[in-house]
Amino acid sequence: MPQNFLSCDREQELLLPPSLREWLPQDHLAWFVLDAVEEIDLSAFYGAYRKDGWGRAAFEPAMMVALLLYAYAVGERSSRGIERCCREDVAFRVIAANRLPDHATIARFRARHEQALAATFTQVLALCARAGLVSVGLVALDGSLLSGSASPAATRTYASIREEVEAMLDQAAQADAAEDEQFGEARGDELPAALADRGSRRERLRRCREELEREEAGAQASYRANLAWRAEWEAEHGRKLTGRKPTPPDPESLAKRRMNTTDPDTRMMKRIGGRSVQGYNVQVVASPKQIILAAQVAQSVNDSNQLAPMITRAAGELVRAGIEEPIGTVLADGGYWNTSQIREVRARQIDVLIPAKNRKRSKPRTLGPRQGEEADRIEAILDTPEGQALYRRRQQIVEPVFANTKYLRRIDRFQRRGLRACQAEWKLIAATHNLLKLWRAGLAGAEAARPKPLALIS
């Protein structure tokens, strides 16, 4: 008797079932994303296209939104990678309905509709609330460094930027003079394309130079304003103001200022004991079920100025998502300590728990504990077993959000450039994080509702 194997005929014309519904199991993430997109208001996407039907046909916006949401959810953000998956991956082919948008089309759609894509965050949050996943009696705030689409090697000082701009302008002037001599009054190519194009390196360098000059002017103005305030205070009170006097700006500080010429909005950032990153400080507020309530991109490595703005954003997102429950308590690590911001948040009837001192006794303390009413109040709470148990929930709530994003989904750098574009991308990343949570909650609910075998029932 011959051996018995299933046939393997690669010349067969149809290897997949004729119906897309049979290509994937019904509980697959792709079907869930398609169902979620049907619940999202896409009017902002459709409104960007002509209503008279003229022009070349565009890909269906609903399909493109679903394609990007699914791609970000599974950690594929490269436009070329998405194009390749639309050829090779069954789930991508289902979402694209066997259409094949090329990488340029995908990249243009993402750039053209970046704000509309970011706005899906609020609508996905509303879906999570309807599923009972959002509770805000206790929330946690944290930040992490995310690399920008820029190399640290492209960071230059003001002096070197100015020198290169002047060299390029000299080159342009020489090109003008040479072509005037060659062509006279006739039409010629006055400048090389790299110099004439507004998006060229020269324009980017000029922007960097002007931004550095603005930063220096701001520092000078802040110093003068501080001096004027001190003088006014001393005149009013008739005595010298105690404390350290403001340090005058270094005359050479402008020449030493640095900026990245690839993405001027990025900053060189380094956490204590961590590696340096040319990028941004990304912030999230999360609920106990690890649903992101607010997502923001900051340019400051210091978290101490992020507490009040992030809680304000979270409250705004909750209102827009139709969630009426007020935020009760905010948990954050010691890097968020800012007495004035803690008072501002508490004035809104929201409690704040941020350690006023280093509670890890095994580590040497580099700074003394914070002082004042807020420090005494918080430390009194954290000295109780109940307070310690409450604060330990911070790690359980918010840190897995970054672990899932940066390590499981491999999202450790931005694809876009510029603060506005990166902010839109970060909200899209947060929206897909929430979509995954919603999908997994549905799977867990279906598994719990499935009848148990009699042998497991006791």
Short mmCIF file of C-alpha atoms in Angstrom, two decimals:
data_model
loop_
_atom_site.label_atom_id
_atom_site.label_comp_id
_atom_site.label_asym_id
_atom_site.label_seq_id
_atom_site.Cartn_x
_atom_site.Cartn_y
_atom_site.Cartn_z
CA MET A 1 0.00 0.00 0.00
CA PRO A 2 1.47 3.45 -0.90
CA GLN A 3 2.05 6.07 1.75
CA ASN A 4 -0.92 8.34 2.44
CA PHE A 5 -0.29 12.12 2.35
CA LEU A 6 -2.43 15.18 1.80
CA SER A 7 -1.86 16.59 -1.66
CA CYS A 8 0.51 19.57 -2.13
CA ASP A 9 -0.17 21.01 -5.58
CA ARG A 10 1.32 24.50 -5.96
CA GLU A 11 -0.08 24.76 -9.50
CA GLN A 12 -3.61 24.72 -8.13
CA GLU A 13 -5.32 27.95 -9.18
CA LEU A 14 -7.22 28.66 -5.97
CA LEU A 15 -5.44 27.82 -2.72
CA LEU A 16 -7.69 30.01 -0.54
CA PRO A 17 -11.46 29.69 -0.02
CA PRO A 18 -13.48 31.93 -2.38
CA SER A 19 -15.02 33.85 0.56
CA LEU A 20 -12.82 36.16 2.64
CA ARG A 21 -14.95 35.24 5.67
CA GLU A 22 -13.37 31.77 5.55
CA TRP A 23 -9.78 33.02 5.50
CA LEU A 24 -9.55 33.87 9.20
CA PRO A 25 -11.25 32.62 12.38
CA GLN A 26 -14.14 34.80 13.50
CA ASP A 27 -12.36 35.93 16.69
CA HIS A 28 -9.28 37.18 14.80
CA LEU A 29 -8.04 40.71 15.53
CA ALA A 30 -8.56 41.71 11.87
CA TRP A 31 -12.34 41.18 12.06
CA PHE A 32 -12.44 43.03 15.37
CA VAL A 33 -10.64 46.06 13.88
CA LEU A 34 -13.05 46.10 10.93
CA ASP A 35 -16.02 46.01 13.32
CA ALA A 36 -14.47 48.81 15.43
CA VAL A 37 -13.96 51.01 12.37
CA GLU A 38 -17.66 50.66 11.56
CA GLU A 39 -18.36 52.24 14.98
CA ILE A 40 -15.95 55.16 14.41
CA ASP A 41 -17.08 58.44 12.85
CA LEU A 42 -15.02 58.76 9.64
CA SER A 43 -16.54 62.01 8.38
CA ALA A 44 -13.22 63.85 8.87
CA PHE A 45 -11.57 61.42 6.44
CA TYR A 46 -14.32 61.50 3.80
CA GLY A 47 -14.59 65.28 4.01
CA ALA A 48 -11.03 65.62 2.67
CA TYR A 49 -12.04 64.20 -0.75
CA ARG A 50 -13.94 65.80 -3.65
CA LYS A 51 -17.67 65.18 -3.67
CA ASP A 52 -18.15 65.48 -7.44
CA GLY A 53 -16.35 62.23 -8.25
CA TRP A 54 -13.75 63.88 -10.45
CA GLY A 55 -10.14 62.81 -10.40
CA ARG A 56 -8.42 59.50 -9.96
CA ALA A 57 -10.23 57.02 -7.73
CA ALA A 58 -8.82 56.85 -4.20
CA PHE A 59 -8.70 53.87 -1.89
CA GLU A 60 -11.73 53.62 0.40
CA PRO A 61 -10.90 55.70 3.54
CA ALA A 62 -12.56 53.15 5.85
CA MET A 63 -10.28 50.44 4.45
CA MET A 64 -7.18 52.62 4.84
CA VAL A 65 -8.09 53.53 8.44
CA ALA A 66 -8.63 49.87 9.31
CA LEU A 67 -5.36 48.96 7.58
CA LEU A 68 -3.36 51.48 9.63
CA LEU A 69 -5.08 50.61 12.90
CA TYR A 70 -4.41 46.91 12.39
CA ALA A 71 -0.83 47.51 11.26
CA TYR A 72 -0.04 49.66 14.31
CA ALA A 73 -1.77 47.15 16.59
CA VAL A 74 0.54 44.34 15.45
CA GLY A 75 3.63 46.59 15.47
CA GLU A 76 4.06 47.09 11.70
CA ARG A 77 4.40 50.85 11.06
CA SER A 78 6.69 51.02 8.03
CA SER A 79 4.73 51.95 4.91
CA ARG A 80 6.86 49.54 2.89
CA GLY A 81 6.31 46.85 5.50
CA ILE A 82 2.54 47.40 5.34
CA GLU A 83 2.63 47.18 1.54
CA ARG A 84 4.57 43.91 1.78
CA CYS A 85 2.08 42.51 4.31
CA CYS A 86 -0.80 43.37 1.96
CA ARG A 87 0.83 40.95 -0.51
CA GLU A 88 1.93 38.21 1.88
CA ASP A 89 -0.15 38.29 5.08
CA VAL A 90 -3.66 36.86 5.03
CA ALA A 91 -5.00 39.22 7.72
CA PHE A 92 -3.74 42.28 5.86
CA ARG A 93 -5.24 40.95 2.62
CA VAL A 94 -8.60 40.51 4.34
CA ILE A 95 -8.57 44.08 5.64
CA ALA A 96 -7.47 45.48 2.27
CA ALA A 97 -10.07 43.32 0.46
CA ASN A 98 -7.28 42.03 -1.77
CA ARG A 99 -6.42 45.58 -2.85
CA LEU A 100 -2.74 46.52 -2.84
CA PRO A 101 -2.03 50.13 -1.82
CA ASP A 102 1.64 50.90 -2.39
CA HIS A 103 3.91 52.35 0.28
CA ALA A 104 3.70 55.90 -1.14
CA THR A 105 -0.10 55.82 -0.96
CA ILE A 106 -0.01 54.53 2.62
CA ALA A 107 2.54 57.17 3.67
CA ARG A 108 0.58 59.99 2.02
CA PHE A 109 -2.68 58.86 3.64
CA ARG A 110 -1.05 58.77 7.07
CA ALA A 111 0.46 62.24 6.63
CA ARG A 112 -2.65 63.78 5.04
CA HIS A 113 -5.00 62.50 7.74
CA GLU A 114 -2.66 62.56 10.74
CA GLN A 115 -5.02 64.63 12.92
CA ALA A 116 -8.08 62.57 11.98
CA LEU A 117 -6.15 59.39 12.79
CA ALA A 118 -5.13 60.89 16.14
CA ALA A 119 -8.78 61.71 16.85
CA THR A 120 -9.67 58.01 16.67
CA PHE A 121 -8.09 57.77 20.13
CA THR A 122 -11.12 59.43 21.74
CA GLN A 123 -13.59 57.25 19.86
CA VAL A 124 -11.75 54.06 20.79
CA LEU A 125 -11.71 55.24 24.42
CA ALA A 126 -15.49 55.63 24.19
CA LEU A 127 -15.77 52.04 22.90
CA CYS A 128 -13.70 50.85 25.88
CA ALA A 129 -16.00 52.75 28.24
CA ARG A 130 -19.09 51.14 26.67
CA ALA A 131 -17.47 47.75 27.27
CA GLY A 132 -16.97 48.58 30.96
CA LEU A 133 -13.17 48.75 30.79
CA VAL A 134 -12.76 52.36 31.96
CA SER A 135 -12.80 53.26 35.65
CA VAL A 136 -11.06 56.43 36.80
CA GLY A 137 -11.36 56.39 40.57
CA LEU A 138 -7.66 55.55 40.52
CA VAL A 139 -5.32 56.43 37.63
CA ALA A 140 -1.55 56.36 37.13
CA LEU A 141 0.75 58.71 35.23
CA ASP A 142 4.14 57.85 33.76
CA GLY A 143 6.51 58.79 30.96
CA SER A 144 9.15 57.12 28.83
CA LEU A 145 11.72 58.18 26.27
CA LEU A 146 10.98 57.34 22.63
CA SER A 147 13.53 57.87 19.88
CA GLY A 148 12.70 60.28 17.10
CA SER A 149 13.28 59.69 13.41
CA ALA A 150 16.65 61.42 13.70
CA SER A 151 20.23 60.39 14.34
CA PRO A 152 22.14 61.87 17.30
CA ALA A 153 24.99 62.39 14.84
CA ALA A 154 22.86 65.04 13.10
CA THR A 155 22.85 67.22 16.24
CA ARG A 156 24.93 70.33 15.58
CA THR A 157 25.97 73.44 17.47
CA TYR A 158 24.72 76.89 16.51
CA ALA A 159 28.23 77.87 15.37
CA SER A 160 28.53 74.91 12.98
CA ILE A 161 24.98 75.41 11.64
CA ARG A 162 25.62 79.09 10.97
CA GLU A 163 28.94 78.29 9.30
CA GLU A 164 27.34 75.73 6.98
CA VAL A 165 24.42 78.03 6.09
CA GLU A 166 26.84 80.82 5.20
CA ALA A 167 28.93 78.39 3.13
CA MET A 168 25.83 77.25 1.23
CA LEU A 169 24.76 80.83 0.62
CA ASP A 170 28.24 81.61 -0.69
CA GLN A 171 27.97 78.60 -2.97
CA ALA A 172 24.62 79.86 -4.23
CA ALA A 173 26.08 83.32 -4.89
CA GLN A 174 28.99 81.79 -6.80
CA ALA A 175 26.56 79.69 -8.85
CA ASP A 176 24.57 82.84 -9.66
CA ALA A 177 27.69 84.72 -10.73
CA ALA A 178 28.98 81.86 -12.88
CA GLU A 179 25.63 81.40 -14.63
CA ASP A 180 25.23 85.14 -15.18
CA GLU A 181 28.57 85.09 -16.92
CA GLN A 182 27.66 82.00 -18.92
CA PHE A 183 24.03 82.79 -19.87
CA GLY A 184 23.85 86.57 -19.59
CA GLU A 185 20.18 87.56 -19.73
CA ALA A 186 19.13 84.15 -21.03
CA ARG A 187 17.18 81.72 -18.86
CA GLY A 188 19.43 79.18 -17.08
CA ASP A 189 19.32 76.92 -14.04
CA GLU A 190 20.23 79.61 -11.54
CA LEU A 191 20.83 77.35 -8.56
CA PRO A 192 21.46 73.68 -7.94
CA ALA A 193 18.26 71.86 -6.96
CA ALA A 194 19.59 71.18 -3.46
CA LEU A 195 19.90 74.93 -2.88
CA ALA A 196 16.74 76.10 -4.63
CA ASP A 197 14.34 73.60 -3.02
CA ARG A 198 12.64 75.03 0.11
CA GLY A 199 12.66 71.58 1.66
CA SER A 200 16.39 71.25 1.15
CA ARG A 201 19.12 71.00 3.70
CA ARG A 202 19.76 74.74 3.60
CA GLU A 203 16.20 75.51 4.68
CA ARG A 204 16.37 73.01 7.49
CA LEU A 205 19.66 74.46 8.70
CA ARG A 206 18.24 77.97 8.52
CA ARG A 207 15.25 76.88 10.58
CA CYS A 208 17.55 75.33 13.19
CA ARG A 209 19.63 78.49 13.36
CA GLU A 210 16.59 80.71 13.83
CA GLU A 211 15.14 78.39 16.49
CA LEU A 212 18.39 78.46 18.46
CA GLU A 213 18.45 82.25 18.23
CA ARG A 214 14.88 82.38 19.58
CA GLU A 215 15.81 80.09 22.48
CA GLU A 216 18.76 82.30 23.35
CA ALA A 217 16.62 85.43 23.14
CA GLY A 218 14.07 83.78 25.44
CA ALA A 219 16.75 82.92 27.99
CA GLN A 220 18.05 86.51 27.93
CA ALA A 221 14.51 87.91 28.32
CA SER A 222 13.79 85.54 31.23
CA TYR A 223 16.98 86.67 33.00
CA ARG A 224 16.11 90.35 32.58
CA ALA A 225 12.53 89.76 33.77
CA ASN A 226 13.84 87.95 36.87
CA LEU A 227 16.17 90.85 37.67
CA ALA A 228 13.32 93.35 37.24
CA TRP A 229 11.05 91.32 39.53
CA ARG A 230 13.72 91.12 42.24
CA ALA A 231 14.34 94.86 42.05
CA GLU A 232 10.60 95.55 42.30
CA TRP A 233 10.22 93.20 45.27
CA GLU A 234 13.19 94.76 47.12
CA ALA A 235 11.86 98.27 46.50
CA GLU A 236 8.44 97.27 47.82
CA HIS A 237 9.72 95.52 50.95
CA GLY A 238 12.71 97.75 51.64
CA ARG A 239 15.18 94.89 52.06
CA LYS A 240 17.31 92.51 50.01
CA LEU A 241 15.69 89.36 48.72
CA THR A 242 17.35 86.27 50.17
CA GLY A 243 18.37 83.30 48.09
CA ARG A 244 20.66 82.83 45.15
CA LYS A 245 20.63 85.60 42.58
CA PRO A 246 19.85 84.65 38.99
CA THR A 247 22.92 83.64 37.03
CA PRO A 248 23.50 85.78 33.93
CA PRO A 249 23.48 83.83 30.65
CA ASP A 250 26.85 82.75 29.34
CA PRO A 251 27.97 85.13 26.54
CA GLU A 252 29.02 82.05 24.58
CA SER A 253 25.83 80.10 25.25
CA LEU A 254 24.36 80.75 21.79
CA ALA A 255 27.40 79.28 20.06
CA LYS A 256 27.18 76.22 22.33
CA ARG A 257 23.47 75.57 21.87
CA ARG A 258 22.72 72.38 19.95
CA MET A 259 19.88 71.19 17.71
CA ASN A 260 19.22 68.18 15.51
CA THR A 261 19.14 69.11 11.83
CA THR A 262 17.05 66.08 10.79
CA ASP A 263 14.21 66.68 13.25
CA PRO A 264 14.76 70.00 15.03
CA ASP A 265 11.92 69.28 17.47
CA THR A 266 13.72 66.29 19.02
CA ARG A 267 15.94 66.71 22.08
CA MET A 268 18.88 64.73 23.41
CA MET A 269 17.43 63.06 26.52
CA LYS A 270 18.87 60.78 29.17
CA ARG A 271 17.22 59.17 32.16
CA ILE A 272 19.23 58.64 35.34
CA GLY A 273 21.23 55.47 34.80
CA GLY A 274 19.83 55.08 31.27
CA ARG A 275 21.10 55.58 27.76
CA SER A 276 20.80 58.79 25.79
CA VAL A 277 17.95 59.10 23.29
CA GLN A 278 17.50 61.64 20.49
CA GLY A 279 13.76 61.94 20.68
CA TYR A 280 10.82 62.82 22.90
CA ASN A 281 9.40 62.19 26.36
CA VAL A 282 6.06 60.43 25.84
CA GLN A 283 3.44 60.57 28.58
CA VAL A 284 0.35 58.49 29.36
CA VAL A 285 -2.39 58.46 31.98
CA ALA A 286 -3.78 54.95 32.43
CA SER A 287 -6.73 53.38 34.25
CA PRO A 288 -6.54 50.22 36.43
CA LYS A 289 -7.29 47.97 33.41
CA GLN A 290 -4.38 49.62 31.54
CA ILE A 291 -6.63 51.65 29.25
CA ILE A 292 -4.83 54.83 28.16
CA LEU A 293 -6.89 57.91 29.07
CA ALA A 294 -4.50 60.54 27.72
CA ALA A 295 -1.35 60.45 25.58
CA GLN A 296 1.02 63.35 25.00
CA VAL A 297 4.50 64.04 23.62
CA ALA A 298 6.81 66.38 25.56
CA GLN A 299 10.20 67.85 24.69
CA SER A 300 11.40 68.03 28.30
CA VAL A 301 13.15 65.06 29.90
CA ASN A 302 12.03 66.34 33.30
CA ASP A 303 8.57 65.05 34.28
CA SER A 304 8.05 67.63 37.04
CA ASN A 305 6.04 69.96 34.75
CA GLN A 306 3.76 67.25 33.36
CA LEU A 307 1.41 66.40 36.26
CA ALA A 308 -1.25 69.11 35.93
CA PRO A 309 -1.24 69.27 32.09
CA MET A 310 -1.65 65.48 31.77
CA ILE A 311 -4.49 65.31 34.29
CA THR A 312 -6.19 68.19 32.45
CA ARG A 313 -5.84 66.32 29.16
CA ALA A 314 -7.16 63.11 30.70
CA ALA A 315 -10.20 64.92 32.09
CA GLY A 316 -10.83 66.47 28.67
CA GLU A 317 -10.57 63.12 26.87
CA LEU A 318 -13.00 61.57 29.35
CA VAL A 319 -15.55 64.31 28.69
CA ARG A 320 -15.18 63.97 24.91
CA ALA A 321 -15.57 60.20 25.21
CA GLY A 322 -18.79 60.64 27.18
CA ILE A 323 -17.35 59.35 30.47
CA GLU A 324 -18.89 61.23 33.40
CA GLU A 325 -16.99 59.59 36.27
CA PRO A 326 -14.46 62.06 37.79
CA ILE A 327 -10.83 61.15 38.40
CA GLY A 328 -10.34 60.24 42.07
CA THR A 329 -6.66 59.64 42.83
CA VAL A 330 -3.52 60.04 40.72
CA LEU A 331 -0.42 57.90 41.30
CA ALA A 332 2.96 58.99 39.91
CA ASP A 333 6.63 58.44 40.70
CA GLY A 334 8.91 60.96 42.41
CA GLY A 335 9.98 62.54 39.14
CA TYR A 336 6.57 64.28 38.96
CA TRP A 337 7.01 66.11 42.25
CA ASN A 338 5.95 69.73 41.83
CA THR A 339 4.30 71.36 44.81
CA SER A 340 2.39 73.99 42.85
CA GLN A 341 1.06 71.42 40.36
CA ILE A 342 0.07 69.03 43.14
CA ARG A 343 -1.93 71.84 44.73
CA GLU A 344 -3.48 72.70 41.36
CA VAL A 345 -4.64 69.11 40.83
CA ARG A 346 -5.93 68.79 44.41
CA ALA A 347 -7.90 72.02 43.97
CA ARG A 348 -9.97 70.05 41.42
CA GLN A 349 -10.93 67.53 44.12
CA ILE A 350 -8.41 64.98 42.80
CA ASP A 351 -6.04 63.38 45.28
CA VAL A 352 -2.35 62.96 44.42
CA LEU A 353 0.13 60.39 45.70
CA ILE A 354 3.75 61.13 44.73
CA PRO A 355 6.55 60.08 47.12
CA ALA A 356 8.27 63.07 48.70
CA LYS A 357 11.42 61.06 49.38
CA ASN A 358 13.29 58.05 48.05
CA ARG A 359 11.51 55.12 49.66
CA LYS A 360 14.00 52.54 48.33
CA ARG A 361 16.26 52.45 51.35
CA SER A 362 18.88 50.35 49.60
CA LYS A 363 19.76 53.18 47.23
CA PRO A 364 21.74 56.23 48.36
CA ARG A 365 19.71 59.43 48.41
CA THR A 366 21.23 62.13 46.23
CA LEU A 367 18.68 64.79 47.18
CA GLY A 368 17.07 65.53 50.49
CA PRO A 369 13.35 64.80 51.00
CA ARG A 370 10.88 67.46 49.89
CA GLN A 371 9.42 69.66 52.60
CA GLY A 372 6.05 71.30 53.15
CA GLU A 373 2.40 70.52 53.75
CA GLU A 374 1.98 68.31 50.68
CA ALA A 375 5.10 66.30 51.50
CA ASP A 376 3.94 65.72 55.09
CA ARG A 377 0.43 64.73 53.95
CA ILE A 378 1.64 62.25 51.33
CA GLU A 379 4.34 60.68 53.50
CA ALA A 380 1.81 60.19 56.30
CA ILE A 381 -0.33 58.20 53.87
CA LEU A 382 2.60 56.21 52.45
CA ASP A 383 3.81 55.30 55.95
CA THR A 384 0.65 53.20 56.43
CA PRO A 385 0.30 49.64 55.04
CA GLU A 386 -2.84 50.72 53.17
CA GLY A 387 -1.03 53.68 51.58
CA GLN A 388 1.89 51.49 50.53
CA ALA A 389 -0.45 48.92 48.97
CA LEU A 390 -2.27 51.69 47.12
CA TYR A 391 0.93 53.21 45.74
CA ARG A 392 2.26 49.80 44.61
CA ARG A 393 -0.62 49.69 42.15
CA ARG A 394 1.11 52.41 40.11
CA GLN A 395 3.52 49.84 38.67
CA GLN A 396 0.73 47.41 37.89
CA ILE A 397 -1.37 50.06 36.14
CA VAL A 398 0.94 52.11 33.95
CA GLU A 399 4.31 50.41 33.49
CA PRO A 400 2.90 47.46 31.49
CA VAL A 401 1.55 50.02 28.98
CA PHE A 402 5.10 50.96 28.00
CA ALA A 403 6.30 47.36 28.18
CA ASN A 404 3.58 46.25 25.75
CA THR A 405 4.22 49.21 23.44
CA LYS A 406 8.01 49.31 23.33
CA TYR A 407 8.91 45.63 23.67
CA LEU A 408 5.96 43.45 22.64
CA ARG A 409 4.83 45.66 19.74
CA ARG A 410 8.41 46.87 19.04
CA ILE A 411 7.35 50.54 18.94
CA ASP A 412 10.48 52.18 20.30
CA ARG A 413 10.87 55.08 17.87
CA PHE A 414 8.67 57.43 15.87
CA GLN A 415 8.16 57.04 12.14
CA ARG A 416 7.19 60.70 11.66
CA ARG A 417 9.22 63.89 12.13
CA GLY A 418 8.24 67.07 13.92
CA LEU A 419 6.45 67.53 17.25
CA ARG A 420 2.96 67.84 15.72
CA ALA A 421 3.35 64.73 13.57
CA CYS A 422 4.84 62.70 16.44
CA GLN A 423 2.02 63.78 18.75
CA ALA A 424 -0.51 62.52 16.20
CA GLU A 425 1.39 59.24 15.84
CA TRP A 426 1.60 58.75 19.62
CA LYS A 427 -2.17 59.12 19.92
CA LEU A 428 -2.60 56.59 17.10
CA ILE A 429 -0.27 54.22 18.99
CA ALA A 430 -2.33 54.76 22.15
CA ALA A 431 -5.59 54.15 20.26
CA THR A 432 -4.34 50.80 18.97
CA HIS A 433 -3.15 49.86 22.47
CA ASN A 434 -6.71 50.42 23.70
CA LEU A 435 -8.11 48.48 20.74
CA LEU A 436 -5.95 45.50 21.69
CA LYS A 437 -7.16 45.71 25.29
CA LEU A 438 -10.77 45.82 24.09
CA TRP A 439 -10.24 42.83 21.77
CA ARG A 440 -8.55 40.74 24.47
CA ALA A 441 -11.29 41.59 26.96
CA GLY A 442 -13.82 40.29 24.44
CA LEU A 443 -11.85 37.09 23.99
CA ALA A 444 -11.60 36.63 27.76
CA GLY A 445 -15.35 37.20 28.11
CA ALA A 446 -16.13 34.67 25.41
CA GLU A 447 -13.83 32.13 27.05
CA ALA A 448 -15.50 32.67 30.44
CA ALA A 449 -18.95 32.22 28.89
CA ARG A 450 -17.96 28.97 27.17
CA PRO A 451 -19.49 25.91 28.93
CA LYS A 452 -16.95 23.99 31.01
CA PRO A 453 -16.47 20.24 30.54
CA LEU A 454 -18.27 18.24 33.24
CA ALA A 455 -14.93 16.95 34.51
CA LEU A 456 -13.90 20.51 35.42
CA ILE A 457 -17.12 21.34 37.25
CA SER A 458 -16.98 20.51 40.94
#
